[in-house]
Short mmCIF file of N, CA and C in Angstrom, two decimals:
data_model
loop_
_atom_site.label_atom_id
_atom_site.label_comp_id
_atom_site.label_asym_id
_atom_site.label_seq_id
_atom_site.Cartn_x
_atom_site.Cartn_y
_atom_site.Cartn_z
N MET S 236 0.98 -1.10 0.04
CA MET S 236 0.10 0.01 -0.18
C MET S 236 0.84 1.10 -0.05
N ALA S 237 0.56 2.51 -0.80
CA ALA S 237 1.24 3.34 -0.99
C ALA S 237 1.15 4.37 0.23
N HIS S 238 1.86 5.21 0.57
CA HIS S 238 2.21 5.80 1.83
C HIS S 238 1.96 7.57 1.02
N ARG S 239 1.34 8.39 1.52
CA ARG S 239 1.84 9.65 1.33
C ARG S 239 2.21 10.48 2.16
N THR S 240 3.16 10.91 1.52
CA THR S 240 4.40 12.11 2.21
C THR S 240 3.50 12.98 2.64
N PRO S 241 4.34 14.04 3.61
CA PRO S 241 3.76 15.27 3.87
C PRO S 241 3.19 16.30 3.07
N THR S 242 4.47 16.24 1.53
CA THR S 242 4.40 16.95 0.48
C THR S 242 3.42 16.65 -0.33
N GLY S 243 2.51 15.27 -0.07
CA GLY S 243 1.66 15.11 -0.81
C GLY S 243 2.03 13.95 -1.75
N ARG S 244 3.37 13.77 -2.33
CA ARG S 244 3.92 12.53 -2.83
C ARG S 244 3.38 11.03 -2.27
N THR S 245 3.26 10.07 -3.45
CA THR S 245 2.87 8.85 -2.76
C THR S 245 4.36 8.27 -2.98
N ASN S 246 4.48 7.22 -1.80
CA ASN S 246 5.60 6.64 -1.79
C ASN S 246 5.20 5.11 -1.80
N PRO S 247 5.65 4.54 -3.14
CA PRO S 247 5.09 3.58 -3.55
C PRO S 247 5.41 2.10 -2.69
N ALA S 248 6.39 2.36 -2.19
CA ALA S 248 7.01 1.19 -0.93
C ALA S 248 6.17 1.27 0.30
N GLY S 249 5.50 2.33 0.37
CA GLY S 249 4.74 2.27 1.50
C GLY S 249 5.70 2.89 2.85
N ARG S 250 6.79 3.31 2.78
CA ARG S 250 7.44 3.82 3.93
C ARG S 250 7.58 5.23 4.24
N GLU S 251 7.54 5.37 5.29
CA GLU S 251 7.52 6.77 5.93
C GLU S 251 8.59 7.57 5.48
N ALA S 252 8.29 9.11 4.68
CA ALA S 252 9.05 9.79 4.58
C ALA S 252 10.55 9.57 5.10
N GLY S 253 11.36 9.79 4.62
CA GLY S 253 13.09 10.22 5.19
C GLY S 253 13.42 8.72 5.88
N THR S 254 12.71 7.77 5.01
CA THR S 254 13.06 6.38 5.44
C THR S 254 14.32 5.67 3.99
N PHE S 255 14.74 4.90 4.05
CA PHE S 255 15.56 4.33 3.13
C PHE S 255 15.94 2.89 3.45
N GLY S 256 15.50 1.94 2.44
CA GLY S 256 15.51 0.53 3.06
C GLY S 256 14.88 0.17 4.23
N GLY S 257 13.66 0.89 4.70
CA GLY S 257 13.67 0.50 6.27
C GLY S 257 14.38 1.20 6.89
N GLN S 258 15.79 1.72 6.97
CA GLN S 258 16.41 2.47 7.79
C GLN S 258 15.77 3.71 7.46
N PRO S 259 16.38 4.46 8.85
CA PRO S 259 16.29 5.93 8.69
C PRO S 259 17.19 6.37 7.83
N PHE S 260 16.84 7.59 6.97
CA PHE S 260 17.86 7.90 6.07
C PHE S 260 19.12 8.39 6.30
N VAL S 261 19.12 9.07 7.63
CA VAL S 261 20.61 9.65 8.24
C VAL S 261 21.53 8.45 8.25
N GLU S 262 20.85 7.39 9.19
CA GLU S 262 21.76 6.25 9.40
C GLU S 262 22.50 5.67 8.14
N ALA S 263 21.33 5.14 7.29
CA ALA S 263 21.99 4.95 5.93
C ALA S 263 23.17 6.01 4.99
N ALA S 264 22.72 7.23 5.17
CA ALA S 264 23.60 8.13 4.48
C ALA S 264 24.96 8.10 5.20
N THR S 265 25.12 8.10 6.65
CA THR S 265 26.35 8.04 7.49
C THR S 265 27.06 6.73 6.89
N LYS S 266 26.30 5.67 6.84
CA LYS S 266 26.88 4.55 6.76
C LYS S 266 27.42 4.42 5.33
N ALA S 267 26.83 5.04 4.30
CA ALA S 267 27.44 4.81 2.93
C ALA S 267 28.67 5.85 3.12
N SER S 268 28.23 7.19 3.70
CA SER S 268 29.65 7.97 3.88
C SER S 268 30.41 7.72 4.61
N MET S 269 30.57 6.72 5.39
CA MET S 269 31.89 6.10 6.11
C MET S 269 32.40 5.05 5.02
N ALA S 270 31.54 4.12 4.71
CA ALA S 270 32.30 3.10 3.56
C ALA S 270 32.87 4.12 2.36
N GLY S 271 32.42 5.15 2.15
CA GLY S 271 33.07 6.10 0.77
C GLY S 271 34.61 6.63 1.33
N LEU S 272 34.34 7.03 2.77
CA LEU S 272 35.92 7.71 3.25
C LEU S 272 36.67 6.63 2.90
N GLN S 273 36.17 5.63 3.72
CA GLN S 273 37.14 4.25 3.75
C GLN S 273 38.03 3.78 2.60
N ASN S 274 37.08 3.62 1.27
CA ASN S 274 37.32 3.35 0.35
C ASN S 274 38.75 4.64 -0.33
N ALA S 275 37.93 5.84 0.10
CA ALA S 275 38.97 6.82 -0.80
C ALA S 275 40.23 6.50 0.21
N GLY S 276 40.25 6.17 1.47
CA GLY S 276 41.60 6.22 2.20
C GLY S 276 42.43 5.05 1.46
N GLN S 277 41.59 3.64 0.89
CA GLN S 277 42.24 2.78 0.33
C GLN S 277 42.75 3.08 -0.63
N ILE S 278 42.02 4.19 -1.90
CA ILE S 278 43.01 4.45 -2.87
C ILE S 278 43.64 5.23 -2.91
N GLN S 279 43.52 6.24 -1.52
CA GLN S 279 45.05 6.86 -1.56
C GLN S 279 46.25 6.10 -1.24
N ALA S 280 46.06 5.40 -0.24
CA ALA S 280 47.24 4.62 0.39
C ALA S 280 47.86 3.98 -0.93
N GLU S 281 46.82 3.37 -1.70
CA GLU S 281 47.29 2.53 -3.22
C GLU S 281 48.07 3.35 -3.93
N THR S 282 47.51 4.55 -4.21
CA THR S 282 48.08 5.22 -4.97
C THR S 282 49.53 5.87 -4.24
N LEU S 283 49.66 6.04 -2.91
CA LEU S 283 51.23 6.41 -2.64
C LEU S 283 51.86 5.20 -2.75
N ARG S 284 51.52 4.01 -2.20
CA ARG S 284 52.36 2.49 -2.62
C ARG S 284 53.04 3.04 -3.97
N PHE S 285 52.18 2.78 -4.77
CA PHE S 285 52.59 2.35 -6.29
C PHE S 285 53.43 3.90 -6.93
N VAL S 286 53.10 4.92 -6.49
CA VAL S 286 54.01 6.00 -6.73
C VAL S 286 55.44 5.96 -6.28
N THR S 287 55.41 5.68 -5.29
CA THR S 287 56.58 5.25 -4.25
C THR S 287 57.40 4.12 -4.98
N GLU S 288 56.73 3.10 -5.62
CA GLU S 288 57.52 1.82 -5.89
C GLU S 288 57.87 2.44 -7.46
N ARG S 289 57.32 2.89 -8.20
CA ARG S 289 57.62 3.61 -9.47
C ARG S 289 58.61 4.24 -9.26
N MET S 290 58.63 5.61 -8.45
CA MET S 290 59.62 6.39 -8.37
C MET S 290 61.24 5.76 -7.75
N THR S 291 61.04 5.00 -7.20
CA THR S 291 62.50 3.91 -6.81
C THR S 291 62.72 3.25 -8.26
N LYS S 292 62.09 2.81 -8.87
CA LYS S 292 62.21 2.16 -10.23
C LYS S 292 63.05 3.31 -11.18
N ASP S 293 62.39 4.30 -11.39
CA ASP S 293 62.67 5.45 -12.14
C ASP S 293 63.55 5.99 -12.05
N LEU S 294 64.15 6.31 -10.66
CA LEU S 294 65.42 6.88 -10.11
C LEU S 294 66.72 5.72 -10.11
N ALA S 295 66.38 4.76 -10.47
CA ALA S 295 67.27 3.52 -10.30
C ALA S 295 67.76 3.41 -12.02
N MET S 296 66.92 4.15 -12.90
CA MET S 296 67.45 4.16 -14.04
C MET S 296 68.44 4.64 -14.62
N PRO S 297 69.04 5.87 -14.56
CA PRO S 297 70.18 6.17 -14.83
C PRO S 297 71.36 5.72 -14.50
N ALA S 298 71.48 5.27 -13.05
CA ALA S 298 72.70 4.05 -12.51
C ALA S 298 72.51 3.15 -13.53
N ARG S 299 71.64 2.55 -13.92
CA ARG S 299 71.72 0.96 -14.63
C ARG S 299 72.33 1.53 -16.29
N LEU S 300 71.83 2.91 -16.85
CA LEU S 300 72.12 3.06 -18.05
C LEU S 300 73.81 3.71 -18.04
N ALA S 301 74.36 3.95 -16.76
CA ALA S 301 75.23 4.71 -16.64
C ALA S 301 76.56 3.22 -16.99
N THR S 302 76.37 1.93 -16.44
CA THR S 302 76.92 0.81 -16.75
C THR S 302 76.90 0.15 -17.73
N CYS S 303 75.98 0.81 -18.87
CA CYS S 303 75.90 0.04 -20.23
C CYS S 303 77.28 0.51 -21.16
N GLN S 304 77.80 -0.49 -21.68
CA GLN S 304 79.17 -0.02 -22.29
C GLN S 304 78.76 0.02 -23.82
N ASN S 305 77.86 -0.21 -24.33
CA ASN S 305 77.85 -0.22 -25.72
C ASN S 305 76.02 0.32 -26.27
N ILE S 306 75.77 0.54 -27.64
CA ILE S 306 74.34 1.47 -27.54
C ILE S 306 73.76 0.16 -27.59
N GLY S 307 73.85 -1.22 -27.75
CA GLY S 307 72.94 -2.47 -27.85
C GLY S 307 72.38 -2.53 -26.50
N SER S 308 73.63 -2.16 -25.43
CA SER S 308 72.96 -2.44 -23.89
C SER S 308 72.29 -1.41 -23.31
N VAL S 309 72.41 -0.06 -23.89
CA VAL S 309 71.79 1.06 -23.32
C VAL S 309 70.03 0.65 -24.08
N LEU S 310 70.04 0.33 -25.26
CA LEU S 310 68.53 -0.11 -25.83
C LEU S 310 68.12 -1.41 -24.85
N GLU S 311 68.93 -2.15 -24.71
CA GLU S 311 68.36 -3.70 -23.94
C GLU S 311 67.52 -2.89 -22.35
N GLU S 312 68.45 -2.04 -21.96
CA GLU S 312 67.96 -1.61 -20.61
C GLU S 312 66.71 -0.79 -20.69
N GLN S 313 66.74 0.06 -21.86
CA GLN S 313 65.56 0.95 -22.08
C GLN S 313 64.31 -0.10 -22.32
N TRP S 314 64.35 -0.87 -23.29
CA TRP S 314 63.53 -1.90 -23.54
C TRP S 314 62.77 -2.60 -22.02
N LYS S 315 63.95 -3.04 -21.17
CA LYS S 315 63.16 -3.80 -19.76
C LYS S 315 62.78 -2.45 -19.26
N PHE S 316 63.16 -1.40 -19.06
CA PHE S 316 62.51 -0.21 -18.24
C PHE S 316 61.50 -0.32 -18.78
N THR S 317 61.01 0.20 -20.14
CA THR S 317 59.53 0.33 -20.88
C THR S 317 58.63 -0.89 -20.37
N ALA S 318 59.03 -1.95 -20.66
CA ALA S 318 58.52 -3.38 -20.61
C ALA S 318 57.59 -3.18 -19.21
N THR S 319 58.38 -3.04 -18.18
CA THR S 319 58.29 -2.90 -16.63
C THR S 319 57.42 -1.96 -16.60
N MET S 320 57.65 -0.85 -16.98
CA MET S 320 56.85 0.42 -16.69
C MET S 320 55.20 -0.01 -16.90
N MET S 321 55.59 -0.41 -18.35
CA MET S 321 53.93 -0.79 -18.77
C MET S 321 53.25 -2.03 -17.98
N LYS S 322 53.98 -2.69 -17.49
CA LYS S 322 53.41 -4.31 -16.67
C LYS S 322 52.95 -3.33 -15.56
N ASP S 323 53.97 -2.40 -15.02
CA ASP S 323 53.34 -1.89 -13.61
C ASP S 323 52.20 -1.22 -13.46
N TYR S 324 51.99 -0.17 -14.85
CA TYR S 324 50.62 0.60 -14.69
C TYR S 324 49.52 -0.29 -15.03
N GLY S 325 49.88 -1.11 -15.87
CA GLY S 325 48.58 -1.96 -16.27
C GLY S 325 48.23 -2.80 -14.79
N ASP S 326 49.09 -3.29 -14.06
CA ASP S 326 48.38 -3.95 -13.04
C ASP S 326 48.03 -3.27 -12.16
N GLU S 327 48.38 -1.59 -11.94
CA GLU S 327 48.00 -0.59 -11.08
C GLU S 327 46.58 -0.39 -11.42
N GLY S 328 46.45 0.02 -12.81
CA GLY S 328 44.98 0.17 -13.28
C GLY S 328 43.96 -1.16 -12.83
N ARG S 329 44.54 -2.41 -13.16
CA ARG S 329 43.54 -3.57 -12.68
C ARG S 329 43.35 -3.35 -10.93
N ARG S 330 44.31 -2.89 -9.97
CA ARG S 330 43.94 -2.94 -8.45
C ARG S 330 43.53 -1.67 -8.55
N MET S 331 43.37 -0.63 -8.93
CA MET S 331 42.52 0.61 -8.90
C MET S 331 41.15 0.12 -9.14
N LEU S 332 40.68 -0.31 -10.33
CA LEU S 332 39.37 -0.73 -10.54
C LEU S 332 38.80 -1.59 -9.75
N ASP S 333 39.58 -2.55 -9.07
CA ASP S 333 39.04 -3.36 -8.18
C ASP S 333 38.52 -2.57 -7.03
N LEU S 334 39.43 -1.55 -6.45
CA LEU S 334 39.21 -0.80 -5.18
C LEU S 334 37.90 0.23 -5.56
N LEU S 335 37.99 0.75 -6.77
CA LEU S 335 36.67 1.22 -7.03
C LEU S 335 35.23 0.39 -7.31
N ALA S 336 35.51 -0.82 -7.62
CA ALA S 336 34.42 -1.51 -7.82
C ALA S 336 33.76 -1.95 -6.48
N ALA S 337 34.81 -2.30 -5.52
CA ALA S 337 34.61 -2.64 -4.17
C ALA S 337 33.92 -1.51 -3.29
N GLY S 338 34.25 -0.59 -3.91
CA GLY S 338 33.34 0.83 -3.19
C GLY S 338 32.22 0.81 -3.65
N ALA S 339 32.10 0.66 -4.90
CA ALA S 339 30.67 0.92 -5.51
C ALA S 339 29.29 -0.17 -5.00
N ARG S 340 30.38 -1.49 -4.55
CA ARG S 340 29.33 -2.78 -4.00
C ARG S 340 29.25 -2.25 -2.55
N GLY S 341 30.00 -1.26 -1.78
CA GLY S 341 30.01 -1.38 -0.38
C GLY S 341 30.78 -2.17 0.17
N ASP S 342 32.08 -3.13 -0.45
CA ASP S 342 32.18 -4.20 0.07
C ASP S 342 33.76 -3.99 0.29
N VAL S 343 33.69 -2.72 1.45
CA VAL S 343 35.06 -1.84 1.61
C VAL S 343 35.80 -2.71 3.22
N LYS S 344 37.29 -2.92 2.90
CA LYS S 344 37.59 -3.43 4.06
C LYS S 344 37.77 -2.40 5.53
N LYS S 345 37.97 -2.41 6.36
CA LYS S 345 38.01 -2.01 7.55
C LYS S 345 39.73 -1.67 7.59
N PRO S 346 40.15 -0.50 7.72
CA PRO S 346 41.48 -0.39 7.85
C PRO S 346 42.20 -0.83 9.03
N SER S 347 43.55 -1.58 8.54
CA SER S 347 44.07 -2.45 9.86
C SER S 347 45.37 -1.42 10.02
N ALA S 348 45.77 -2.04 11.29
CA ALA S 348 46.84 -1.66 11.62
C ALA S 348 48.33 -1.60 10.85
N GLU S 349 48.15 -2.75 9.91
CA GLU S 349 49.58 -3.06 9.32
C GLU S 349 49.57 -2.22 7.86
N GLY S 350 48.21 -1.62 7.88
CA GLY S 350 48.08 -0.68 6.41
C GLY S 350 47.56 -1.25 5.75
#
C-alpha cells in the first residue's frame, strides 16, 4: 500500500518519508559516507604505494644506463625499463578498478594497523 508523504507525494514502497530501505535515512547516509571515506583512504594509500614503488624504479634507471658499454646494452636497458613500466601501470590500473568496484558495491575492508 502506498503511503502519502507530508508534501503529498506517494511513496510506492509504503515507507514513511525520510526512510531508506527500512532504515532511517541519516543512518543509511552515514554508513554510505563512512564506506566512501574508507574506500577513498584505500585508494589514496594504494596510489602512494604505487608512486613510491615507481619512483624508486625510475630513479634507478640512470645508474643502470651508466653501466652500459655500448648502444645495444642501452637499448636493452631501455626496453626492460619500458616493459616493466607498462606492466606496472597495467597491474596498478587493475588494482584501482578493483578498489573502485569494491567501493561501489560497499564491500570496503576496515583499515588495519598493518596498513
